[in-house]
Short mmCIF file of C-alpha atoms and ligand atoms in Angstrom, two decimals:
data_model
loop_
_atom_site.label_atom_id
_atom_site.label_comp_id
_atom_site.label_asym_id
_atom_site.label_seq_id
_atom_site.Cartn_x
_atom_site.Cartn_y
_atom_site.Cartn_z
CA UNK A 1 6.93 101.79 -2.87
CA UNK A 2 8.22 100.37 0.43
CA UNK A 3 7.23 101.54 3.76
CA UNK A 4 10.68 102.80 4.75
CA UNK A 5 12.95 105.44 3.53
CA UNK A 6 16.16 105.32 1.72
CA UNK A 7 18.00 106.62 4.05
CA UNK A 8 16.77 103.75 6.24
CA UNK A 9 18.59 101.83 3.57
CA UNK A 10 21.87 103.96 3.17
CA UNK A 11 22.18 103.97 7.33
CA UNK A 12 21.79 100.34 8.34
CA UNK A 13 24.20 99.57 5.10
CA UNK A 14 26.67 102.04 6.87
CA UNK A 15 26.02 101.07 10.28
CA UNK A 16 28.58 99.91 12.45
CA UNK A 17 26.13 98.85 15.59
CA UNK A 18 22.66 97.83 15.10
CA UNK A 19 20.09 97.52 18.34
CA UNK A 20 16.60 95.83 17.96
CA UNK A 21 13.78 95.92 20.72
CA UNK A 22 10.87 93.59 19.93
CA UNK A 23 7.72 93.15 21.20
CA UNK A 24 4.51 91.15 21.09
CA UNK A 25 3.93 92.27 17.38
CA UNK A 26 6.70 90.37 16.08
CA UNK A 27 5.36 87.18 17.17
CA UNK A 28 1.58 87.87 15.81
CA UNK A 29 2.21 86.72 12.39
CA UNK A 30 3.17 83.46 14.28
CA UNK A 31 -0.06 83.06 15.54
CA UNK A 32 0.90 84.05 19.32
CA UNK A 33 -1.84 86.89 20.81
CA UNK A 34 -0.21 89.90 21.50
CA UNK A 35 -1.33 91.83 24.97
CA UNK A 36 -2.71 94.80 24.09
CA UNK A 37 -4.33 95.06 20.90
CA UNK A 38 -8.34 94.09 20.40
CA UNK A 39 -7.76 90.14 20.48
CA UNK A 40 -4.65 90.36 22.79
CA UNK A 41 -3.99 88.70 26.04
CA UNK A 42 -4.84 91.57 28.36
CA UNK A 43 -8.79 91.57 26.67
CA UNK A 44 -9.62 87.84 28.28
CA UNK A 45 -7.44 88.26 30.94
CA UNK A 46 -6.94 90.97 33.97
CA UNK A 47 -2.38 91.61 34.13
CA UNK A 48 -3.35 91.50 37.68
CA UNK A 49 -5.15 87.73 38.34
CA UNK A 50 -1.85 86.72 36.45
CA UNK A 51 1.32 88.19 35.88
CA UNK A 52 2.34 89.09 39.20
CA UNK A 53 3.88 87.40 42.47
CA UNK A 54 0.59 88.04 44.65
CA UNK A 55 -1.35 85.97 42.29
CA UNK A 56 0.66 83.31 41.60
CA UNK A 57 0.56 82.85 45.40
CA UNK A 58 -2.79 83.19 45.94
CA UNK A 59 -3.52 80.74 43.67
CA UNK A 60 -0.33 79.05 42.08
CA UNK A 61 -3.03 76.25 40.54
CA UNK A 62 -4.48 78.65 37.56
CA UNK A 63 -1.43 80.94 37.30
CA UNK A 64 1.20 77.73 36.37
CA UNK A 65 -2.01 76.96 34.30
CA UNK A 66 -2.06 79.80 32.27
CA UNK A 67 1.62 79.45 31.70
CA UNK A 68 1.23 76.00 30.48
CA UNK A 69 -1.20 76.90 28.00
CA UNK A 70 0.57 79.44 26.43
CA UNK A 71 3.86 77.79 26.44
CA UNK A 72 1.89 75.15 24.30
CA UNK A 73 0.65 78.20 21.67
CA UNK A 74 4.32 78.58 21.63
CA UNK A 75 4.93 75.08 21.28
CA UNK A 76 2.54 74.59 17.75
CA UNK A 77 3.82 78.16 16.47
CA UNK A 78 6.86 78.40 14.12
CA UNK A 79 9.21 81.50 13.98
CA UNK A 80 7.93 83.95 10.95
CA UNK A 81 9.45 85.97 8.11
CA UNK A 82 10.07 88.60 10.78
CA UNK A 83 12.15 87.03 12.99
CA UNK A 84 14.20 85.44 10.47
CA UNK A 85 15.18 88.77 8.64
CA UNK A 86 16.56 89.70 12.08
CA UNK A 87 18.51 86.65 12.69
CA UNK A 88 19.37 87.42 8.56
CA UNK A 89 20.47 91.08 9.19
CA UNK A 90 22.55 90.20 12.62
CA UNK A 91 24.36 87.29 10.39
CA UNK A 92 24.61 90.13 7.73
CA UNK A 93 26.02 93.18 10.19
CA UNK A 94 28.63 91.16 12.20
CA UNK A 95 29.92 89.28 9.10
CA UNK A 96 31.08 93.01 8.05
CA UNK A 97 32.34 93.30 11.76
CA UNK A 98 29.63 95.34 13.09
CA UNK A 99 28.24 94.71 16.60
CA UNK A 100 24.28 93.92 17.03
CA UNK A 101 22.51 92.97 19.81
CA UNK A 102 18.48 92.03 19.75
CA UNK A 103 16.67 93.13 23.10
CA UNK A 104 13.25 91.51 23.61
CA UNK A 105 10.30 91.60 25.67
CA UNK A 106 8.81 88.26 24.60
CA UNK A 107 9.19 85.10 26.32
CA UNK A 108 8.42 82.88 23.34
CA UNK A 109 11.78 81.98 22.39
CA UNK A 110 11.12 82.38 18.53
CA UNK A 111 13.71 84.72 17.96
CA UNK A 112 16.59 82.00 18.80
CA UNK A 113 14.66 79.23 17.10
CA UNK A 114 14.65 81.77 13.98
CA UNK A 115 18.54 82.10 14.55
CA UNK A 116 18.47 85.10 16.52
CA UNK A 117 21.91 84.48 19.20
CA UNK A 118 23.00 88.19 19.99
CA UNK A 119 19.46 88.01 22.30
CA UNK A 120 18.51 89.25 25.72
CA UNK A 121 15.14 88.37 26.93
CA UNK A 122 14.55 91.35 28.98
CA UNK A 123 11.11 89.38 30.77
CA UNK A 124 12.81 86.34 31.02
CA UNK A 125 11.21 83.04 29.35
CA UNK A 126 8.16 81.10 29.50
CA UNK A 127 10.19 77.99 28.24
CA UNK A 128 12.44 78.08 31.66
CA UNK A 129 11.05 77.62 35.05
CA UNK A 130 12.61 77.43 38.62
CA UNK A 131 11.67 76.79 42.48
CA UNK A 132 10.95 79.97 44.49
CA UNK A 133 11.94 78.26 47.67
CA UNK A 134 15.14 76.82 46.87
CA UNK A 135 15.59 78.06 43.07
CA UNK A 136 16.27 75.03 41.61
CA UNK A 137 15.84 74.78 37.73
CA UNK A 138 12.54 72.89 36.84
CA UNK A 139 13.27 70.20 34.32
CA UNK A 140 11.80 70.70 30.84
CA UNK A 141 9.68 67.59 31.11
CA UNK A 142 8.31 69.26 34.12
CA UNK A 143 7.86 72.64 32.85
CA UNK A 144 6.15 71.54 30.07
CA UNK A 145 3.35 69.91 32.11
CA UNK A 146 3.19 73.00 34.36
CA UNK A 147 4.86 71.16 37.46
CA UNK A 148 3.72 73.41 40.60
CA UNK A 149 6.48 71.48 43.15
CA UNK A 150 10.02 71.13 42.79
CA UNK A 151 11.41 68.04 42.76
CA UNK A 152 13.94 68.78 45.21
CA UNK A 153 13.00 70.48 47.61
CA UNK A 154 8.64 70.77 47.23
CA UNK A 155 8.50 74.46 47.10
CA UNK A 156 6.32 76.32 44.28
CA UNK A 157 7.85 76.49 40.85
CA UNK A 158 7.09 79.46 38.87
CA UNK A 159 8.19 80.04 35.44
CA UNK A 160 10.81 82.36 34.62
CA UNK A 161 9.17 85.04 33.25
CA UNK A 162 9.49 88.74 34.95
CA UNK A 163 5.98 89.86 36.63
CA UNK A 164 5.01 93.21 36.77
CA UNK A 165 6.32 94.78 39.57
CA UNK A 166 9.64 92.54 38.91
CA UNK A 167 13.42 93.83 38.37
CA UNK A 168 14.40 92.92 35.07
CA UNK A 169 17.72 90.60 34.85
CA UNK A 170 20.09 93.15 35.29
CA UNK A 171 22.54 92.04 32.99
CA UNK A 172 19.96 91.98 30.41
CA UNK A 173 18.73 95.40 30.95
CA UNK A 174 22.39 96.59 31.10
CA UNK A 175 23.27 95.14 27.65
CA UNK A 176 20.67 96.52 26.14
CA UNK A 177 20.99 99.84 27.15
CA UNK A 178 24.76 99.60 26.54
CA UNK A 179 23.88 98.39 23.11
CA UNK A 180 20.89 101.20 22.73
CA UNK A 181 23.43 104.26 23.80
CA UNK A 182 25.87 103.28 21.35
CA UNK A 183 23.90 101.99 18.40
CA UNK A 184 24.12 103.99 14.74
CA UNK A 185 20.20 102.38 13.76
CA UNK A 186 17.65 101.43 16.44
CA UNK A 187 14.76 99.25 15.27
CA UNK A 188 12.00 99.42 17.55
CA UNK A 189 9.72 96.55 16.27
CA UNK A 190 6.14 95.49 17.50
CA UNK A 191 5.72 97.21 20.96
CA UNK A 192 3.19 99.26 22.27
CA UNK A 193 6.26 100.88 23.86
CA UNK A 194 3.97 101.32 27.32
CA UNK A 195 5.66 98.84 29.55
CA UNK A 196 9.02 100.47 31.39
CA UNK A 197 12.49 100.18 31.52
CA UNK A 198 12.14 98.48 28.22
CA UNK A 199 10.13 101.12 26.58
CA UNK A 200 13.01 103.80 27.47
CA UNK A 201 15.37 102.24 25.34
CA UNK A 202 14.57 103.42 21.48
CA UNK A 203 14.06 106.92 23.49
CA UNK A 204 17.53 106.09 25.15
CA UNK A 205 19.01 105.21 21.45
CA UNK A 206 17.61 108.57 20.09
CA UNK A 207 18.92 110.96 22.55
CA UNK A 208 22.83 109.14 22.37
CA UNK A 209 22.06 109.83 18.52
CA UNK A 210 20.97 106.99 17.04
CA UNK A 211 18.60 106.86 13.83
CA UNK A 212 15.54 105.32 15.19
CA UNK A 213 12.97 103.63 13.43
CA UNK A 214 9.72 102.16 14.62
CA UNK A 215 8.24 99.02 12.66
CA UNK A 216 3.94 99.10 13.90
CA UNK A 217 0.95 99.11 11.29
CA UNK A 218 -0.31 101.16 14.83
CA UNK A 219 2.25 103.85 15.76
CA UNK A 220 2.81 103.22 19.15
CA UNK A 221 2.92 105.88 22.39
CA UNK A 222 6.62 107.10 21.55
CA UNK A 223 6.06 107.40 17.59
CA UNK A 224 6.55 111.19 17.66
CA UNK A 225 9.58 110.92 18.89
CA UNK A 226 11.42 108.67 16.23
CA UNK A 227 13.12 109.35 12.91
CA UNK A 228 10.91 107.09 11.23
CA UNK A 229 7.42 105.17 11.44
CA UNK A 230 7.63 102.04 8.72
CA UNK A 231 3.72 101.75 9.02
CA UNK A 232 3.46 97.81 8.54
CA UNK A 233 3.40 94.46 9.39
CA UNK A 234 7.22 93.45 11.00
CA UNK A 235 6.40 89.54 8.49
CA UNK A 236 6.23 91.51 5.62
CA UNK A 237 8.20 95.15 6.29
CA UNK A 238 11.48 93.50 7.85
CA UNK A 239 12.00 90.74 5.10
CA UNK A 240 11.99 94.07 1.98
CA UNK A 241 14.04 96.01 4.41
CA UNK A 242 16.66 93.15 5.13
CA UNK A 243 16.44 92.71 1.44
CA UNK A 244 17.40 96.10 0.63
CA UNK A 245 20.00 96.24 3.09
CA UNK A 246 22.27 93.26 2.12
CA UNK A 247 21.48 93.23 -1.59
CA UNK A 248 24.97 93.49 -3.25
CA UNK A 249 26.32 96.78 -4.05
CA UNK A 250 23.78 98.33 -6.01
N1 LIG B 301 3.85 93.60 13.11
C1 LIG B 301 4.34 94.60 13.89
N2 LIG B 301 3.70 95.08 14.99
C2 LIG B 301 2.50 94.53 15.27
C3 LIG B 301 1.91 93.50 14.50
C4 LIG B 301 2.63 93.05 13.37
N3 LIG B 301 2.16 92.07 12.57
N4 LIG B 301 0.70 93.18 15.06
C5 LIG B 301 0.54 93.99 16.14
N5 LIG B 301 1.62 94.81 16.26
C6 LIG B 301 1.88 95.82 17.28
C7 LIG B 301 0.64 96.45 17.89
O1 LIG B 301 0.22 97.56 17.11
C8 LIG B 301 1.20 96.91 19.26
O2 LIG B 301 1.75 98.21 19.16
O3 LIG B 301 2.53 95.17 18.34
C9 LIG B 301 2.32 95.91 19.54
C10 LIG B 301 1.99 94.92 20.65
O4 LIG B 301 1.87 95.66 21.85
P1 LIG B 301 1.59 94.87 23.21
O5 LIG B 301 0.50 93.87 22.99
O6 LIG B 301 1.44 95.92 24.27
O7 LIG B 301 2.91 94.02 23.46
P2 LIG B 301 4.28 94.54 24.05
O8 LIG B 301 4.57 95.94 23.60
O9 LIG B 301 5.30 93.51 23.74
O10 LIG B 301 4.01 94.54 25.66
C11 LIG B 301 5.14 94.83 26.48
O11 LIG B 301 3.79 94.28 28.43
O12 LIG B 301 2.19 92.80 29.20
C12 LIG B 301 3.53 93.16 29.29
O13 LIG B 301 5.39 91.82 29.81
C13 LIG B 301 4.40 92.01 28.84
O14 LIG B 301 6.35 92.02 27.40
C14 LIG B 301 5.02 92.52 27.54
C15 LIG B 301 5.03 94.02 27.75
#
């Protein structure tokens, strides 16, 4: 049978607010590396040569580089079965007048290309990037070939992406916590759930009383503390769950 319960079913077809929090895993059945699992990101590469503000200044040359390269993974990659059932079950749950919101800590932009638009990118985007000196908006022509100067002023650009150590946009953190407090279903979807304030939020969701479900072939580090673990793959779990959910009355 499916991975997930009925009663997964029966409470997303009864809920009135749905709240999402993706991670990395959604985006591996596009092809994009994940961070922390055997072939991920963080095994070639050290967080701390990269993804933070004292690297990038020390040497602004290989971090823009890095960025450039994976924006063009990102670039060859389409969205996958996973992110279109979400885009499918937000279309589905505020046709019926319900309120959704999908919070997520990938900078990929595939869940808007897959039709995702109740998103907040809680770590920003690696499709975006702006001057540090006089925070200026980099072009996209420019962005795309990694531009290190801005073209007004000559100051670094750095891409706008939130480094660890980095306050999250505040209004996207906000949202999402407004949305996990109040939510009826929270789907926690692909995350190793170890990165913070992010990682709070399905915890947040189940203490207001929501029915939280986490969607990981791996449980992650908070899986003992949700309603439900739908051990699979979010490409081929979330399509049969979507499916389930909007099927007409059965
Ligand atoms: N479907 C669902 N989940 C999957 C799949 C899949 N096909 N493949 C892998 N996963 C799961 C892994 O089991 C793991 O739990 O996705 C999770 C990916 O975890 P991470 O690589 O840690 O990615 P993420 O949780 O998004 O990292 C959070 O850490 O490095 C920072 O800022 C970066 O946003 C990132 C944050």
């Amino acid at each position: 049978g499916p991975p997930f319960s009925e009663t997964l079913v029966r409470r997303l077809r009864r809920a009135e607010r749905v709240a999402v929090l993706t991670g990395a895993g959604i985006s591996a059945e596009s092809g994009v590396p994940t961070f922390r699992d055997p072939d991920g990101l963080w095994q070639k590469f050290r967080p701390e040569e990269l993804a933070n503000v004292e690297a990038f200044l020390d040497n602004p040359e290989l971090v823009q580089g890095w960025y450039a390269h994976r924006r063009q993974v990102v670039e060859d990659v389409e969205p996958n079965p996973g992110h279109v059932a979400l885009a499918e079950l937000e279309q589905w749950v505020t046709a019926r007048g319900g309120e959704f919101l999908l919070a997520t800590q990938n900078v990929d932009g595939l869940h808007r290309r897959a039709g995702s638009e109740r998103v907040v990118e809680l770590h920003g985007s690696i499709t975006r990037s702006h001057c540090i000196e006089c925070s200026a908006p980099a072009d996209a022509s420019a962005t795309e070939r990694g531009a290190l100067t801005c073209e007004s002023c000559g100051g670094l650009v750095r891409p706008d992406v939130v480094w660890f150590g980095e306050m999250l946009p505040e209004a996207a953190i906000a949202a999402a916590q407004e949305a996990a407090a109040l939510a009826d279903v929270y789907l926690s979807v692909g995350t190793s759930a170890v990165v913070y304030p992010a990682a709070g939020l399905p915890q947040l969701a189940r203490q207001a009383g929501a029915y939280v479900v986490e969607v990981n072939p791996i449980p992650s580090d908070i899986a003992g503390l949700l309603n439900e673990v739908v051990r699979g793959r979010a490409g081929e779990a979330l399509p049969d769950l979507v499916r389930a959910v909007t099927a007409p009355d059965a």
